[in-house]
Short mmCIF file of C-alpha atoms and ligand atoms in Angstrom, two decimals:
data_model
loop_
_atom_site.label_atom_id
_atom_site.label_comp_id
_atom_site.label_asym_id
_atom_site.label_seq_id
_atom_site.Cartn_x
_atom_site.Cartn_y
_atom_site.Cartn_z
CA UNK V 499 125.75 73.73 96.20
CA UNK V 500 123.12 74.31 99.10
CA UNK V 501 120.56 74.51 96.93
CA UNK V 502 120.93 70.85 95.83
CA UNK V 503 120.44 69.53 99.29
CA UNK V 504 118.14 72.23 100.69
CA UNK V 505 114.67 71.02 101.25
CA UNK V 506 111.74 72.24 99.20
CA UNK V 507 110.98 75.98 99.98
CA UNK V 508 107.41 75.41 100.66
CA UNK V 509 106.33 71.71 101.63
CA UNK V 510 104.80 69.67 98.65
CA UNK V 511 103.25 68.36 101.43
CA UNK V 512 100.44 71.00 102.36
CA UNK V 513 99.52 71.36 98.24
CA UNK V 514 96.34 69.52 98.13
CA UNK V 515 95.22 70.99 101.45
CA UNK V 516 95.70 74.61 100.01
CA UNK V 517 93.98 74.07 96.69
CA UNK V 518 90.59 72.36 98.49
CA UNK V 519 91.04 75.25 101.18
CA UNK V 520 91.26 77.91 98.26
CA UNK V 521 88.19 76.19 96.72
CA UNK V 522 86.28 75.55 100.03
CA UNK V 523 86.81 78.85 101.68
CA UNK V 524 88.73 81.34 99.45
CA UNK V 525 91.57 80.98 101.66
CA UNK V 526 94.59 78.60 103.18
CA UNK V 527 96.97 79.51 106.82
CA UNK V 528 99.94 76.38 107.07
CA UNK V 529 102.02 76.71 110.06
CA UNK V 530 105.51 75.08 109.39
CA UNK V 531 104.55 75.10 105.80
CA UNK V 532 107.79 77.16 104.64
CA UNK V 533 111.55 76.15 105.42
CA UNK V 534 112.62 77.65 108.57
CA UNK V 535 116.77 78.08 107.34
CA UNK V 536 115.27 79.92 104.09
CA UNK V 537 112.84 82.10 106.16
CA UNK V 538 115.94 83.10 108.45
CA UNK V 539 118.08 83.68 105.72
CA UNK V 540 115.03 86.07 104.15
CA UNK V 541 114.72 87.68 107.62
CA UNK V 542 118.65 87.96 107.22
CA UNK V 543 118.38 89.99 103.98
CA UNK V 544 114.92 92.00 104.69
CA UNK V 545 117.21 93.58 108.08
CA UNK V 546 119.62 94.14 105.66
CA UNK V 547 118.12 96.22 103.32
CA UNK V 548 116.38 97.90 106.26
CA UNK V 549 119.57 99.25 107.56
CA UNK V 550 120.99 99.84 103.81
CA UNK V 551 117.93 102.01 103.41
CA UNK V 552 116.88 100.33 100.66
CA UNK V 553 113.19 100.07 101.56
CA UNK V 554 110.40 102.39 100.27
CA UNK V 555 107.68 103.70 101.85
CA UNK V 556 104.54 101.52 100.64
CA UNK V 557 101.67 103.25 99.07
CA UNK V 558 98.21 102.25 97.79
CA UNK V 559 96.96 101.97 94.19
CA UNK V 560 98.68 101.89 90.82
CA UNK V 561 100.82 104.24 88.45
CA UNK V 562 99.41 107.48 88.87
CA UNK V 563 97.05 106.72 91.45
CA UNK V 564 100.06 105.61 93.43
CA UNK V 565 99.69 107.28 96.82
CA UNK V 566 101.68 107.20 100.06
CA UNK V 567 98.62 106.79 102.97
CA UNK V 568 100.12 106.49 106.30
CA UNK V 569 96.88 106.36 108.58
CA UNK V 570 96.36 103.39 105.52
CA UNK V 571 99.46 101.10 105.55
CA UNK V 572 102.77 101.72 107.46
CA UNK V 573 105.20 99.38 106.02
CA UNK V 574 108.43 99.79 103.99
CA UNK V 575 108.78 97.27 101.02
CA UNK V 576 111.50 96.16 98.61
CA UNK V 577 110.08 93.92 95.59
CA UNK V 578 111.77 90.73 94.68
CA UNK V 579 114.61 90.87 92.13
CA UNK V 580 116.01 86.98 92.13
CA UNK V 581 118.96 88.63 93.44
CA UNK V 582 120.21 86.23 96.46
CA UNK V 583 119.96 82.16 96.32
CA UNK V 584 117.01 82.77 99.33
CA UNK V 585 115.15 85.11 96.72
CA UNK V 586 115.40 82.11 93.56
CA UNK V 587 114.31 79.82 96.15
CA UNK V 588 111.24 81.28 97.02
CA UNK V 589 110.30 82.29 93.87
CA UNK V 590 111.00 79.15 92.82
CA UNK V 591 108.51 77.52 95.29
CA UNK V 592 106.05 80.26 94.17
CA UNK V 593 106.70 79.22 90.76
CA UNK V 594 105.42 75.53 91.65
CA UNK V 595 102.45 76.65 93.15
CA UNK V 596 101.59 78.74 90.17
CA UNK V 597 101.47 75.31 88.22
CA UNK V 598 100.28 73.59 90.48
CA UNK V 599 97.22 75.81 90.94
CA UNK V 600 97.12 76.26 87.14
CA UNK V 601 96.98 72.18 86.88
CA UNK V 602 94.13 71.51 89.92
CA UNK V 603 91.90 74.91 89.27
CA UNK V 604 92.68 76.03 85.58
CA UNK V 605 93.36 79.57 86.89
CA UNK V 606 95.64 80.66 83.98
CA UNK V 607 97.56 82.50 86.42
CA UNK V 608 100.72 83.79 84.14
CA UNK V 609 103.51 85.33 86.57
CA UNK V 610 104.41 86.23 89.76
CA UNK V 611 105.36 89.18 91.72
CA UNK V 612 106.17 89.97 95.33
CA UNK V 613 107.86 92.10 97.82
CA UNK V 614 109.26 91.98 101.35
CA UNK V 615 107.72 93.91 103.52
CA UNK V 616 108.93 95.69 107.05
CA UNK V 617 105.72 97.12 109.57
CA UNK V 618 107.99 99.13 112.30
CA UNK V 619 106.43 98.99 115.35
CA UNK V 620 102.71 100.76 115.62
CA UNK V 621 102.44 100.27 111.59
CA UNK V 622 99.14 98.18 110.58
CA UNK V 623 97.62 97.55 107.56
CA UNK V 624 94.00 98.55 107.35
CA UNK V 625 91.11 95.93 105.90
CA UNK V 626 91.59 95.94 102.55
CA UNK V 627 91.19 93.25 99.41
CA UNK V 628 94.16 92.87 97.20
CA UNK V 629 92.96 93.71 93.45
CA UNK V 630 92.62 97.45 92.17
CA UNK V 631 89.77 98.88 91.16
CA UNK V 632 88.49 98.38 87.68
CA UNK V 633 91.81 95.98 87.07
CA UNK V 634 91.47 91.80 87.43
CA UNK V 635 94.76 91.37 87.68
CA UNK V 636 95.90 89.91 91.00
CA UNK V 637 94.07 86.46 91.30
CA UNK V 638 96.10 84.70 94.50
CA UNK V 639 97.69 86.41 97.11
CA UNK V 640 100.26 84.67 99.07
CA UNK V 641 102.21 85.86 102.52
CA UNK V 642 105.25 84.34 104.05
CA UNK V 643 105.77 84.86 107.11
CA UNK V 644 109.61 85.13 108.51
CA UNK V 645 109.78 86.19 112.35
CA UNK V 646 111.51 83.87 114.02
CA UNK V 647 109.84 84.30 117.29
CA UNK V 648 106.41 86.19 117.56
CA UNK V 649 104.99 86.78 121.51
CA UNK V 650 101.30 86.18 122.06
CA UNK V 651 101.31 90.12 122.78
CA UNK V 652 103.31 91.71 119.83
CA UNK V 653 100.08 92.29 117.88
CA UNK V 654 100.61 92.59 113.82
CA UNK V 655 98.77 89.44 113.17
CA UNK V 656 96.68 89.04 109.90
CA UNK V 657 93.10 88.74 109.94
CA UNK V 658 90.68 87.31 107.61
CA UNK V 659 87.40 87.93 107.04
CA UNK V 660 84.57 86.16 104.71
CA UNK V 661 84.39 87.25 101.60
CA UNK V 662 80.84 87.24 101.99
CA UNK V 663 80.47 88.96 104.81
CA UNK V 664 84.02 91.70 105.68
CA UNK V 665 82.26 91.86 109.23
CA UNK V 666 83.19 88.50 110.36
CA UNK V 667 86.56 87.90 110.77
CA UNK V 668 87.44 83.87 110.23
CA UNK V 669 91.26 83.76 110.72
CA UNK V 670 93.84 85.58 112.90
CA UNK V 671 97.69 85.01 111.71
CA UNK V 672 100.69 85.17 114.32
CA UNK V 673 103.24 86.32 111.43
CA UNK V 674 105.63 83.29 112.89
CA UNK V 675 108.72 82.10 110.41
CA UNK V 676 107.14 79.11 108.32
CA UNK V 677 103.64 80.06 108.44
CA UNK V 678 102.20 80.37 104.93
CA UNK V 679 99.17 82.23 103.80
CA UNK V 680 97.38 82.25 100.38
CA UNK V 681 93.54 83.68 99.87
CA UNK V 682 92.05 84.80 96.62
CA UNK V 683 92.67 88.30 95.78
CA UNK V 684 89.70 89.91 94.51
CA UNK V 685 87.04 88.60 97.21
CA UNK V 686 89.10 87.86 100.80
CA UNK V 687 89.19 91.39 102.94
CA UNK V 688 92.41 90.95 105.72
CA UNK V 689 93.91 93.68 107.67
CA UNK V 690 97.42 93.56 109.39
CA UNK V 691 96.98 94.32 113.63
CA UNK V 692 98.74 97.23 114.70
CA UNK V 693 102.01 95.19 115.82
CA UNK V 694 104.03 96.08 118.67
CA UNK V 695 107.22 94.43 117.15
CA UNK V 696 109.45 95.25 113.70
CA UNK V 697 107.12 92.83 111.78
CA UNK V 698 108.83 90.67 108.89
CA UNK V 699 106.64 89.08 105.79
CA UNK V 700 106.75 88.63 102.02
CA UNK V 701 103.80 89.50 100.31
CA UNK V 702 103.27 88.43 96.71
CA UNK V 703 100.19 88.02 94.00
CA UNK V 704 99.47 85.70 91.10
CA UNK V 705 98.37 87.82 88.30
CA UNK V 706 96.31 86.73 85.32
CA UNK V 707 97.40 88.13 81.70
CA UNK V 708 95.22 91.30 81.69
CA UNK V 709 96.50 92.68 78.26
CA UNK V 710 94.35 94.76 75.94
CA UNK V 711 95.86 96.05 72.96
CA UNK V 712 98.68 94.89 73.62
CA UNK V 713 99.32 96.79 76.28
CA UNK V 714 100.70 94.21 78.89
CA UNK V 715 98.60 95.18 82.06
CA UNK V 716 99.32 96.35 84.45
CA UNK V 717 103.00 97.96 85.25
CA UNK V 718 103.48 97.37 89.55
C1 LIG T 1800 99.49 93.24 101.60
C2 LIG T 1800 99.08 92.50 102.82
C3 LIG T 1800 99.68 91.13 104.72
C4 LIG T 1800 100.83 90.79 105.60
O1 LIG T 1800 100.69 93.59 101.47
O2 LIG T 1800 98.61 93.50 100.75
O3 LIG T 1800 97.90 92.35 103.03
O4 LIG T 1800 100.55 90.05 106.57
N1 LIG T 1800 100.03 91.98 103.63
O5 LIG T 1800 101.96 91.23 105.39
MN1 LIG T 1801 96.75 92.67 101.21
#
């Protein structure tokens, strides 16, 4: 029944300022742009599975290049599965982006994945872009944010840098509950701060069809 009368996930609203930011820039920040009561009840479910143990330690790279690289990335993830109402209805706001970027850019992005993701306190994420070597798979990255409350001095904030130039950083990201990222994949180096808080976010990609011989590419 909630779903019926929930508000939209992510606010129509901010669309056509993301796709000429994504054009203009390579990448998009909206503060307030996600639903706070579905970013608590996301927070909700990440503690959970934090004190279920049902996070992995994240690692870097693909298949067998999969590696765990602390003094790399220090957060514990969990990927989507559709399996609460909160889940569908992000995905399902991810899923309208998707066309939406597909109808204003012709992007031919084809699906969606994306996993929560919990930085304990002292865990960063070192600059980095988000596409693997060799692969052009992962077009759009998006992060949602879910902290409710994030102190000036609790560090873990994202940066951005140009995609021309990975020296000069153009955006810094409280990770604040509603604030929605979105950059392009292959070109846009960020880094997550070392944060001084248990740091909440969702972090998903659009990915292009990248199949040869029928091979559907690649697996997570
Ligand atoms: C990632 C990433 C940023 C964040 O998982 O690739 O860059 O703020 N995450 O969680
Ligand atoms: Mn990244």
């Amino acid at each position: 029944m909630q779903a019926l009368h929930a508000p939209p996930a992510l606010s129509p609203a901010i669309l056509p300022e993301l796709v000429d930011a994504l054009v203009d820039q390579g990448w998009y920040v909206g503060e307030g742009a996600l639903d706070s009561t579905l970013c608590h009840e996301l927070h909700a479910e990440l503690r959970a599975l934090a004190e279920q143990d049902a996070l992995a330690v994240a690692g870097i790279g693909r298949g067998t290049e999969h590696t765990l690289r602390r003094d790399i990335r220090g957060d514990a993830i969990h990927w989507l599965d559709r399996e609460s109402l909160a889940q569908r209805r992000y995905l399902e706001a991810m899923g309208e982006l998707q066309r939406e970027l597909n109808r204003a850019l012709f992007l031919g992005l084809f699906e969606y994945e994306a996993h929560f993701a919990h930085y304990p306190p002292g865990a960063f994420y070192q600059k980095h872009v988000d596409s693997f070597r060799g692969r052009v798979n992962r077009v759009v990255s998006t992060v949602g944010y879910l902290n409710p409350d994030w102190p000036a001095d609790g560090g873990g904030e994202m940066a951005i840098f140009a995609a021309d130039d990975p020296q000069r950083e153009v955006a810094r990201v409280a990770p604040r509950a509603g604030t929605f990222v979105c950059f392009l994949a292959e070109t846009v180096p960020h880094e997550v701060r070392l944060t001084r808080l248990p740091r909440a976010s969702i972090a998903g990609w659009f990915r292009r069809n990248a199949s040869l011989d029928g091979r559907v590419d690649p697996a997570r």
